[in-house]
Coordinates of C-alpha atoms in Angstrom, one line a residue:
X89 CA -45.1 43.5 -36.1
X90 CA -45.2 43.2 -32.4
X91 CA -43.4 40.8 -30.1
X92 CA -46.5 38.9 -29.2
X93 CA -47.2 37.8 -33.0
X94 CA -43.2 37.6 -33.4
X95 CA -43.2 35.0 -30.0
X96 CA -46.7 33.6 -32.1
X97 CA -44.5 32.6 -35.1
X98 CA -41.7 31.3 -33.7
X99 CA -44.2 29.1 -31.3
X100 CA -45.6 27.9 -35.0
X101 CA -42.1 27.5 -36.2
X102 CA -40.5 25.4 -33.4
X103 CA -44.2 23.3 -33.2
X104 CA -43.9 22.0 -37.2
X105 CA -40.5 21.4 -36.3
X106 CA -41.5 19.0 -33.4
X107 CA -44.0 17.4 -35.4
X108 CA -41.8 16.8 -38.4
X109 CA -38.7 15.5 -35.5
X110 CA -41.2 13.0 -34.9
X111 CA -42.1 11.5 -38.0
X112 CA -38.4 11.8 -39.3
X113 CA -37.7 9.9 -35.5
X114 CA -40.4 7.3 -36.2
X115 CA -38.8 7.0 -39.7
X116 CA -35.3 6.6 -38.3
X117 CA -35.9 4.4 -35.9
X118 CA -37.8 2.4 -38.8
X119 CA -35.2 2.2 -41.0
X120 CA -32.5 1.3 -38.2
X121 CA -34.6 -2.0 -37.5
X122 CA -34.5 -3.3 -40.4
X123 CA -31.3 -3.0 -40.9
X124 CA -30.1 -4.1 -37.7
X125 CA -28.0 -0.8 -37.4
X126 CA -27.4 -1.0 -34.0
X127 CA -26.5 -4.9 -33.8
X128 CA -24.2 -3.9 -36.6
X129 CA -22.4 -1.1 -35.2
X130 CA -22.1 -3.4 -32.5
X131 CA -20.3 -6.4 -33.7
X132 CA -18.2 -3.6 -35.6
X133 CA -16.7 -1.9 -32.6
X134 CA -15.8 -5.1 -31.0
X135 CA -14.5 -6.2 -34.2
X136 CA -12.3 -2.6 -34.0
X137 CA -11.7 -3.4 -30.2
X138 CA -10.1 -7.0 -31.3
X139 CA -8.5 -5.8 -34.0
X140 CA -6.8 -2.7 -31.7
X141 CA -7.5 -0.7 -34.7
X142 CA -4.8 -2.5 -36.8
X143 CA -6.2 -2.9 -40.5
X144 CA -4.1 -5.1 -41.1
X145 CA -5.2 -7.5 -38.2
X146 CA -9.0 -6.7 -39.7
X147 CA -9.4 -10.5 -40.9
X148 CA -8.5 -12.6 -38.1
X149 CA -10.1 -9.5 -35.8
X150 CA -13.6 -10.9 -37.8
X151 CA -12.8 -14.6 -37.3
X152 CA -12.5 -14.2 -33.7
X153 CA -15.2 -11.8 -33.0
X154 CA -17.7 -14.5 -35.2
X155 CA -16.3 -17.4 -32.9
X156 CA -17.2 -15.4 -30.0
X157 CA -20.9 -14.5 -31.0
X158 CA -21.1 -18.5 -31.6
X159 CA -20.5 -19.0 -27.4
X160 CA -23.4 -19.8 -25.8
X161 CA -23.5 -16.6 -23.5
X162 CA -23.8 -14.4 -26.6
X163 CA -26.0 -16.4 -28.8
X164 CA -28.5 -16.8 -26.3
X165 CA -28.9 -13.0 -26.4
X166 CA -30.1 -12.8 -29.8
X167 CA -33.7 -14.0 -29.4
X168 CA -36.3 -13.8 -31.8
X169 CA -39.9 -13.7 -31.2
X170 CA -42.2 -16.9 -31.8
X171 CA -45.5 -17.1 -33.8
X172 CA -46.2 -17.0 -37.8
X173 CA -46.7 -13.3 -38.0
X174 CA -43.1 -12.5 -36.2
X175 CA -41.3 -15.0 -38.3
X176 CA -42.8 -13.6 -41.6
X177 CA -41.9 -10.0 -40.3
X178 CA -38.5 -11.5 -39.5
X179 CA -38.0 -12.7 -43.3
X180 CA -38.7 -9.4 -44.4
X181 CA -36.7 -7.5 -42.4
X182 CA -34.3 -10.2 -43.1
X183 CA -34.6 -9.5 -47.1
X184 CA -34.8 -5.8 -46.7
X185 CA -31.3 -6.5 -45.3
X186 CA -29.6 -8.8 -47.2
X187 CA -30.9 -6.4 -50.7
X188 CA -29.6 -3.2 -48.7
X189 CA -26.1 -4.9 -48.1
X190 CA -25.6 -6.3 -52.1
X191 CA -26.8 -2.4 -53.0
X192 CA -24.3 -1.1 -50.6
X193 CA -21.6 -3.5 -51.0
X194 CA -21.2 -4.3 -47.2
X195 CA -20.3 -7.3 -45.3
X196 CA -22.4 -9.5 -43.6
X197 CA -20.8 -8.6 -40.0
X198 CA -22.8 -11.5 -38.5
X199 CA -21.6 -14.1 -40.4
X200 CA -22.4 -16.3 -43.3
X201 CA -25.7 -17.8 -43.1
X202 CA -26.1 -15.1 -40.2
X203 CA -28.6 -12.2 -40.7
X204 CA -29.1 -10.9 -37.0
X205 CA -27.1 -10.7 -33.7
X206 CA -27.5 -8.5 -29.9
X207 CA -28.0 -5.2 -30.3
X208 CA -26.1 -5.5 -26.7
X209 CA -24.1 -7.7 -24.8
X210 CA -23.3 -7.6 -21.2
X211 CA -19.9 -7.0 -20.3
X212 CA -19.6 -10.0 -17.9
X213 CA -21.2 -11.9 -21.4
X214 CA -18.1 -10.9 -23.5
X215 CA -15.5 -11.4 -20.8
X216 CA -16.6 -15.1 -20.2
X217 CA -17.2 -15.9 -24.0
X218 CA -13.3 -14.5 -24.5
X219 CA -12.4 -16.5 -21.5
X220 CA -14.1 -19.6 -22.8
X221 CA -12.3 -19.1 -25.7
X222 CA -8.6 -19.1 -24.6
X223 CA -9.9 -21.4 -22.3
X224 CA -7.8 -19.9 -19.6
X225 CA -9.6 -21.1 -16.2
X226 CA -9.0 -24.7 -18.0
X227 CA -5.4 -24.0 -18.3
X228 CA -4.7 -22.0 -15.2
X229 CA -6.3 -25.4 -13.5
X230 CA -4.4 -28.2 -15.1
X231 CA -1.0 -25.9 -14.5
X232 CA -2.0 -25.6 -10.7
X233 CA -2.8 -29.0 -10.6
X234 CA 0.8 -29.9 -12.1
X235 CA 2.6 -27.9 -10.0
X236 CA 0.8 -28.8 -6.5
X237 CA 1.7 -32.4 -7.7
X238 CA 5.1 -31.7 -8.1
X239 CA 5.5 -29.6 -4.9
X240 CA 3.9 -32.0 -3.0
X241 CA 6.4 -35.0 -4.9
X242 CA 9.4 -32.9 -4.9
X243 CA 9.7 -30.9 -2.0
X244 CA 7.8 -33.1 0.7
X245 CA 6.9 -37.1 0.1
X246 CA 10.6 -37.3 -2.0
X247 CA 13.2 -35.6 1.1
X248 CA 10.8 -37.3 3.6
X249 CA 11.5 -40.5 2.4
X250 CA 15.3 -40.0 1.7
X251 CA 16.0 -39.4 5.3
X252 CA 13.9 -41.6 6.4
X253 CA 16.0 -44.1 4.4
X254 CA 19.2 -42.5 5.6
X255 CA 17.4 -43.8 9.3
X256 CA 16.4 -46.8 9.0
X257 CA 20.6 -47.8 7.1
X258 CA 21.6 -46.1 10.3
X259 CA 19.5 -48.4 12.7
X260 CA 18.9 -51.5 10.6
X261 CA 15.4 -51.2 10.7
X262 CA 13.8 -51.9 7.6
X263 CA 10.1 -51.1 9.1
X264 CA 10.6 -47.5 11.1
X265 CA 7.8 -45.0 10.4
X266 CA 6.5 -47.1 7.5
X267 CA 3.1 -46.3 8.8
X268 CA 3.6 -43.3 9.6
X269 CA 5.0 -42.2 6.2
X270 CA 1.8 -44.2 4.1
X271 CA -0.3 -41.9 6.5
X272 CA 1.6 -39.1 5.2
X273 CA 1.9 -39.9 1.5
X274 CA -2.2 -40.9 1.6
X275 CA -2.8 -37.8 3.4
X276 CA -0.8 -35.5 0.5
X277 CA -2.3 -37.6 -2.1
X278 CA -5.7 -36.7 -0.6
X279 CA -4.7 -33.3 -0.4
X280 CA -3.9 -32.8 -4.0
X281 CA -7.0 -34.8 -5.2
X282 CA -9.4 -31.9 -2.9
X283 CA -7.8 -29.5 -4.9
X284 CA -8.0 -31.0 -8.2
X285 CA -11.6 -31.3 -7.7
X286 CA -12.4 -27.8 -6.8
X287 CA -12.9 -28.6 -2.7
X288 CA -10.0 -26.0 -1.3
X289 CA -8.2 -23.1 -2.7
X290 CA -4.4 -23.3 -3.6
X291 CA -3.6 -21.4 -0.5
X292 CA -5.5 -23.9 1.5
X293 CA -3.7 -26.7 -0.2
X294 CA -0.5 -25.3 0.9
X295 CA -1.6 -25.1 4.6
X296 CA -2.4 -28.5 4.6
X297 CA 0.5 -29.9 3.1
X298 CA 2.6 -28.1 5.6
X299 CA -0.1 -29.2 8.7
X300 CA 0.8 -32.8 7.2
X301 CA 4.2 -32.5 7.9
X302 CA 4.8 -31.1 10.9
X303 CA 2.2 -34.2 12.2
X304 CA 4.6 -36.9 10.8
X305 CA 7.4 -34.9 12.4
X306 CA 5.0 -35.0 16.0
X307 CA 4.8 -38.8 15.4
X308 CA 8.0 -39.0 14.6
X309 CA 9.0 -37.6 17.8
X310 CA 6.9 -39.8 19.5
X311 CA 8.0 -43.3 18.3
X312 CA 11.7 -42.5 17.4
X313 CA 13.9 -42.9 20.9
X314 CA 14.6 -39.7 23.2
X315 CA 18.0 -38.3 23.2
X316 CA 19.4 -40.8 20.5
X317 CA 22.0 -38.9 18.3
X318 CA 20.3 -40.6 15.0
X319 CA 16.9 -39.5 16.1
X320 CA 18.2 -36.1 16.7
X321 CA 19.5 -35.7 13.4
X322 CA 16.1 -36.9 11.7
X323 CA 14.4 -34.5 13.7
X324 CA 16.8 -31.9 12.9
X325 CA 16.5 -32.9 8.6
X326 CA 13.1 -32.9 9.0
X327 CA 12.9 -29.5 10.5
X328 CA 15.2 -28.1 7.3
X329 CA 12.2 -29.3 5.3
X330 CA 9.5 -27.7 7.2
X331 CA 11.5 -24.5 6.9
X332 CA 11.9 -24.5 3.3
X333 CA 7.9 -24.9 2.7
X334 CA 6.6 -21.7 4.5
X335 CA 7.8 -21.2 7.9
X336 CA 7.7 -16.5 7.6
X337 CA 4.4 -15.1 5.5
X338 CA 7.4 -14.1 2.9
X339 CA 8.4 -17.8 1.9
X340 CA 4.8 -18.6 1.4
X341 CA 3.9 -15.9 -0.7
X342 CA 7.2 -17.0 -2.5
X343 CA 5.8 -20.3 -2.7
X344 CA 2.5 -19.8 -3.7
X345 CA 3.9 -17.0 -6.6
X346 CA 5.5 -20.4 -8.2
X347 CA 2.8 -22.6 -7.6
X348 CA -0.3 -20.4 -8.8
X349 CA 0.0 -19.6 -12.7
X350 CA -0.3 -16.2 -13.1
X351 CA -2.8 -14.5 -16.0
X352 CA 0.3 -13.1 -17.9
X353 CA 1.9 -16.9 -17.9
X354 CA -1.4 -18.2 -19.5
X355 CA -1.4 -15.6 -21.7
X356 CA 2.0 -16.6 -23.4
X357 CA 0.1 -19.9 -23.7
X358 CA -0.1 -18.6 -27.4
X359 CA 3.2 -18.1 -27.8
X360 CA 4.9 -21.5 -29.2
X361 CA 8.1 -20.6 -27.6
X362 CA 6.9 -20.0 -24.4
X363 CA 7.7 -21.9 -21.0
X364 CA 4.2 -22.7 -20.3
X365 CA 3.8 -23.7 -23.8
X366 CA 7.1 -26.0 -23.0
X367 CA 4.5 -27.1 -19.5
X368 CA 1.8 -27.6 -20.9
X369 CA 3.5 -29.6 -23.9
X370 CA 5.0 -31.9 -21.3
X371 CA 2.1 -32.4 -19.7
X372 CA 0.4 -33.5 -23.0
X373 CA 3.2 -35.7 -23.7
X374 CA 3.2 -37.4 -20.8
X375 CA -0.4 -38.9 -21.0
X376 CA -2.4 -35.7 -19.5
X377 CA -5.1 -36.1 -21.2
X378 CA -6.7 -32.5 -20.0
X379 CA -3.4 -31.2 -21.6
X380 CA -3.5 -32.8 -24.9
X381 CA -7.1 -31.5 -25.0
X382 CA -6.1 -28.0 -24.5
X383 CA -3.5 -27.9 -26.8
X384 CA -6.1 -28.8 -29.4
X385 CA -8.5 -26.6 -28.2
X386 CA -5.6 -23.7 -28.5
X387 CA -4.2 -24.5 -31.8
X388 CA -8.1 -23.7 -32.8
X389 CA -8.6 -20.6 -30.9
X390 CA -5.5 -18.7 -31.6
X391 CA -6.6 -14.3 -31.1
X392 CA -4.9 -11.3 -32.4
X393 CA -1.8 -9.7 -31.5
X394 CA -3.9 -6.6 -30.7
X395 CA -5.6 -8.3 -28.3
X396 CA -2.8 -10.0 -26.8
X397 CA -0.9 -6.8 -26.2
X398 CA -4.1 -5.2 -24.3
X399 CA -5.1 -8.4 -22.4
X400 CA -0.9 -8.2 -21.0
X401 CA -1.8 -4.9 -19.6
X402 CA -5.0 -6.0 -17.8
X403 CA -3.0 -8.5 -16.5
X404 CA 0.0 -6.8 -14.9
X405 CA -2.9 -4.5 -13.2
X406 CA -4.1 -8.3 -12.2
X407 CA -0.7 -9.1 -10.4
X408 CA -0.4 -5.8 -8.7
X409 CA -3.5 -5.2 -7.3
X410 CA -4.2 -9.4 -7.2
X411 CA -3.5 -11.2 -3.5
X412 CA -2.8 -15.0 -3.0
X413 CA -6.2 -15.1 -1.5
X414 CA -7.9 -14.1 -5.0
X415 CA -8.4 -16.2 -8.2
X416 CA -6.2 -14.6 -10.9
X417 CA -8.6 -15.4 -13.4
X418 CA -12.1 -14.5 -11.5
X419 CA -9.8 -10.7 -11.2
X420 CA -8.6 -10.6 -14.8
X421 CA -12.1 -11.4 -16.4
X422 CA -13.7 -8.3 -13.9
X423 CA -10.7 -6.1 -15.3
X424 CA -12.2 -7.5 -19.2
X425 CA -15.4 -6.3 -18.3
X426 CA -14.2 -2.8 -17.5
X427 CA -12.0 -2.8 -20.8
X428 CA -14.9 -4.0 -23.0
X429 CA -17.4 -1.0 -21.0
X430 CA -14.9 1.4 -22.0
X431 CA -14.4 0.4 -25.5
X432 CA -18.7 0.4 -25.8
X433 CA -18.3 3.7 -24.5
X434 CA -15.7 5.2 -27.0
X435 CA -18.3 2.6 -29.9
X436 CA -21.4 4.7 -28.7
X437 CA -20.0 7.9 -29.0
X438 CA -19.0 6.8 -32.7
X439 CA -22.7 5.4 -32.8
X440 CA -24.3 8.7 -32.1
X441 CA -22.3 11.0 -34.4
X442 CA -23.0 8.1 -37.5
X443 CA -27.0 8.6 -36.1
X444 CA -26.8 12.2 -35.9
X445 CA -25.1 12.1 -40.2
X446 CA -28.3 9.8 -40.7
X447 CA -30.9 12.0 -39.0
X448 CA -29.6 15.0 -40.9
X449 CA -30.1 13.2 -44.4
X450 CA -33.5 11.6 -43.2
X451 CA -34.7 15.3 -41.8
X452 CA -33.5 16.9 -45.4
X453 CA -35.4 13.9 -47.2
X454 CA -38.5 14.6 -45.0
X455 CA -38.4 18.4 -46.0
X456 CA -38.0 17.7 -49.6
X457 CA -40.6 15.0 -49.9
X458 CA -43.3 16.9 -48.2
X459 CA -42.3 20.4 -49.1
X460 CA -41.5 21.9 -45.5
X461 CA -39.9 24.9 -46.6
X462 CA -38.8 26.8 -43.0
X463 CA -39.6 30.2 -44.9
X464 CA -42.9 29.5 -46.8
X465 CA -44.0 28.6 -43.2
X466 CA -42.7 31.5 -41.7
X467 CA -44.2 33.6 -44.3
X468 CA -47.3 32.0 -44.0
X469 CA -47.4 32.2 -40.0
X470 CA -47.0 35.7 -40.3
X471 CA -49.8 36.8 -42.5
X472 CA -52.6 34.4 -41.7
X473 CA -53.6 34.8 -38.1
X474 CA -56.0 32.0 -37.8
X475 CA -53.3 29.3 -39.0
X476 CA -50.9 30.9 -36.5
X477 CA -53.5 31.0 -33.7
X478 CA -54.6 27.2 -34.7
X479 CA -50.9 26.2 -34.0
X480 CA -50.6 28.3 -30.6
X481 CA -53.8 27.3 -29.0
X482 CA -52.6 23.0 -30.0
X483 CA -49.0 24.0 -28.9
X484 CA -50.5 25.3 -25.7
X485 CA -53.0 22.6 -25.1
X486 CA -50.1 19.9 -25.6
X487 CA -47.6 21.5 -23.2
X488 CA -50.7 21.8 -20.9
X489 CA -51.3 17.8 -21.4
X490 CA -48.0 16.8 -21.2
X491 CA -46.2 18.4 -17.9
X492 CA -43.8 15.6 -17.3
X493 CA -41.1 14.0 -19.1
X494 CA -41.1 13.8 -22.6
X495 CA -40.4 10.2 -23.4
X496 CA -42.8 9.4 -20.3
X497 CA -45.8 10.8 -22.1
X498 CA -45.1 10.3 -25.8
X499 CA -47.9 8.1 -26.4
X500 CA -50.3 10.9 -25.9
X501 CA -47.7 13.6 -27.2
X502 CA -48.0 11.8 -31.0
X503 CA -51.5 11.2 -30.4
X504 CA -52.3 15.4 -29.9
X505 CA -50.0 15.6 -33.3
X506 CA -52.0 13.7 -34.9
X507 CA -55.3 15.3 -34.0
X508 CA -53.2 19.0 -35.0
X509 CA -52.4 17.1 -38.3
X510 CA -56.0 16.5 -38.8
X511 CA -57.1 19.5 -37.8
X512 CA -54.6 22.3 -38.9
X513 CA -53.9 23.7 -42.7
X514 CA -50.3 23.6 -42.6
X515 CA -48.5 25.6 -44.8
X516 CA -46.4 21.6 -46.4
X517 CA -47.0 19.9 -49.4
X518 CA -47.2 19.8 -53.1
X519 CA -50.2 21.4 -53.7
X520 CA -51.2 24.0 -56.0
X521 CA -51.6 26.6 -53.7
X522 CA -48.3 26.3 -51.8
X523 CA -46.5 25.7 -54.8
X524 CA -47.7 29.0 -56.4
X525 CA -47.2 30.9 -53.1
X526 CA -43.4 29.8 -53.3
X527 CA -43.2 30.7 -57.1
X528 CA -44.0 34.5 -55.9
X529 CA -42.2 34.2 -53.3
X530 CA -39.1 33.7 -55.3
X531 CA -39.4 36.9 -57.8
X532 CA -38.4 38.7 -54.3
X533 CA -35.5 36.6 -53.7
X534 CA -31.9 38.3 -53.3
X535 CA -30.0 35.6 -53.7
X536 CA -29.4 34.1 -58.1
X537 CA -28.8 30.5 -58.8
X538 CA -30.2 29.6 -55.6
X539 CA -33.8 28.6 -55.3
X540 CA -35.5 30.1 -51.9
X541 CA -37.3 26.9 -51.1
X542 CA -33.8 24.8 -51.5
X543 CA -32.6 26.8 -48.6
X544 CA -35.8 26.5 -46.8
X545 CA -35.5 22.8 -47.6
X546 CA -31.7 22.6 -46.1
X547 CA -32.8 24.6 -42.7
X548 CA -36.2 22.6 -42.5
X549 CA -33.4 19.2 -42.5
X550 CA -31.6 20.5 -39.7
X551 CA -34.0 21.6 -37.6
X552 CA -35.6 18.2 -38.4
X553 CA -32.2 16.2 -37.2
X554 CA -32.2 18.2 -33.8
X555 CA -35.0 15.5 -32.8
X556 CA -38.4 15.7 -30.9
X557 CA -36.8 15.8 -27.8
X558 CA -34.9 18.8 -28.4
X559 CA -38.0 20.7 -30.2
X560 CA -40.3 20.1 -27.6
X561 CA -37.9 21.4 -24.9
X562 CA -37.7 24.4 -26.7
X563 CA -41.6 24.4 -27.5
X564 CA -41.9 24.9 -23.6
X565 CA -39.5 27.1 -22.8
X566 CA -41.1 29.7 -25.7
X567 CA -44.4 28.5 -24.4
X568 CA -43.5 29.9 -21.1
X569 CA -41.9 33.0 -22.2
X570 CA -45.1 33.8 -24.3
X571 CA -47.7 33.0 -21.1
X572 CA -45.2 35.4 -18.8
X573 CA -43.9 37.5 -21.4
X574 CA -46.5 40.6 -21.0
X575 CA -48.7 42.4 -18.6
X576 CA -52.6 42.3 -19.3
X577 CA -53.9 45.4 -19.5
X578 CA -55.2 47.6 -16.6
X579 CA -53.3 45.2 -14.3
X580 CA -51.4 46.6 -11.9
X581 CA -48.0 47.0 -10.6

């Protein structure tokens, strides 16, 4: 046997293998649908990813992962198409699932009453449906809002008016800088209320507050009398006050550390002994009525200790790389994004290897059911020459059709298989012929106990499970070799 019929064969081997790798892909790709393998592998990993791997955290894991496919930016993903003959394909495929998953004995992972979901979700759509669910932004508002109150109360309107009292028993003068200090308190007032509503930042506020101040002091200075020991001594108060606030770039950074929430705080939101449980319990208390809503909200929403843990981590990353000019929140639920890609990552990785399990029991099932039996074909490539050319001339002709990508052109790749399936004897099947050919075969097989056409079978599956891709790769490359591989004769060097 030469090299150009031994290059022939293989080329006849590697084509059936193609062919076959398309069918079993189609068949794959079939089955996966109707099952919703890839939506299910999906709500699994986050499930895993809730859960931090913890089986005994598996339950509430489930829970929170079904209350977070209920959020509007992850059901909306899950559309189905419209029409009579989508929804009857849709309560097939539906069936088909619900009878696999009684056979099998698996969980409905979408829910109950649930028999679809994504087969993928955007990060950005999983960070804001776990935001909206600890309803953080909400709480890292009414907590700012709070404390800018109180600052404002505390540290400003309440030692502004005490030495102002302090004046006017020192001068009798009931009405001093009564004006003045209603234009202040309005001002602050006004000040908190922009922020409440969204209008400034926190930072901002904090500017403003401080801009308020030093304007009472400058009217201050301009009503009170010059060189008068009493108005020298307000002055002098009201300058201790200013400097408390943020007189260096380090005192305000102080200051605003205290008065902006951080993402680790509202995190221990979930933790009943917590200060800012202990805040925001106050606040409830006390007739907020955002509070008492959030603490309702909470006690419904409550996530895993997995998740807790890992969300801490993202947040101490927040605070270090975080600046006062950044929302917290806005940060943290970029750094969730990044957490969940990297856990979808690790998931299809997982996917790929459970696909490449399946494609290997789908490419042995092919073999069996249609008799592909690697070294009946082999044999028969060798000794019939018109079968073998048949397969080389279509193998040739394909390659020659299809010069770009694979994936780009498989439209017309399947259609040229199909024509060669019409066209060429090939060496599968059942029939009486084939099966006789592998009966005499056998009386020549070395090995005992082991039928020649099981192995066949088994090497057929895992050629089968390499995929189309990878066959018709290699159908070019042998393609190639066989085109350069030899010199015609009388040509010359």
């Amino acid at each position: 046997m030469n090299f150009p019929i031994v290059l022939d064969i293989a080329l006849g081997l590697v084509f059936i293998f193609f062919v076959l790798s398309l069918l079993a892909s189609e068949t794959q790709e079939i089955i996966g649908t109707l099952l919703q393998w890839r939506a299910e592998h999906l709500k699994q990993s986050i499930e895993v990813l809730l859960a931090g791997n913890e089986r005994e955290k598996e339950a509430a894991a489930q829970e929170l992962a079904d209350a977070l496919y209920e959020s509007p930016w992850i059901r909306s993903l899950n559309q189905e198409a419209k029409g009579s003959i989508a929804r009857s394909f849709r309560r097939i495929s539906h069936l088909i699932g619900r009878i696999y998953r009684t056979l099998t004995g698996q969980r409905n992972v979408f829910g109950a009453g649930k028999t679809s979901g994504p087969s993928y979700i955007p990060p950005e759509a999983f960070a804001n449906s776990l935001l909206e669910r600890m309803q953080l932004g909400n709480l890292w508002q009414v907590l700012a809002n709070d404390r800018i109150y109180g600052f404002a109360r505390d540290r400003v309107l309440a030692p502004v008016s005490n030495i102002l009292s302090d004046l006017k028993a020192s001068t009798g003068n009931e009405f001093l800088l009564n004006a003045e200090l209603q234009q202040l308190e309005t001002g602050v007032r006004q000040i908190v209320d922009d922020f409440k509503a969204g209008i400034v930042s926190l930072p901002e506020s904090l500017d403003r507050v401080v801009n308020r101040l030093e304007d009472f002091g400058l009217m201050a200075e301009d009503i009170l009398p010059e060189n008068h020991p009493l108005t020298e001594t307000f002055l002098r108060r009201l300058e201790y006050i200013q400097r408390g606030l943020a007189s260096t770039p380090v005192e305000r950074a102080a200051l605003l550390n205290k008065l902006r929430p951080s993402v680790a705080q509202l995190l221990d939101i979930f933790d009943s002994t917590s200060p800012v449980y202990s805040e925001l319990t106050r606040l409830a208390q006390g007739g907020n009525p955002e509070a008492r809503a959030l603490l309702e909200r909470l006690a419904q929403a409550p996530i895993t200790p997995a998740l807790r843990s890992s969300l801490a981590a993202i947040a101490r990353k927040v605070e270090v790389t975080a600046d006062a000019a950044r929302d917290d929140v806005a940060l943290f639920g970029h750094e969730i994004e990044k957490w969940f890609d990297r856990g979808m990552e690790r998931a299809t990785g997982v996917y790929k290897r459970n696909a490449k399990a399946v494609a290997l029991l789908i490419g042995i099932a092919t073999a069996v059911s249609i008799n592909a039996d690697s070294f009946h074909i082999a044999t028969r490539l060798a000794v019939d020459p018109i079968l073998r050319n048949s397969i080389t001339q279509t193998a040739d002709q394909l390659v020659a059709d299809s010069p770009g990508d694979f994936g780009q052109e498989l439209e017309q790749v399947q259609d040229a298989v199909n024509q060669a399936l019409d066209e060429i004897p090939f060496p599968l099947g059942y029939s009486e012929t084939v099966v006789q050919q592998q009966l005499d075969a056998e009386e020549s097989w070395p090995i005992p106990l082991i039928p020649r056409r099981l192995i066949g079978w088994l090497v057929s599956g895992f050629a089968i499970s390499m995929g189309s891709t990878f066959w018709f790769n290699v159908l070019k490359k042998v393609i190639n070799v066989r085109n350069t591989g030899g010199k015609p004769e009388g040509a010359k060097e």
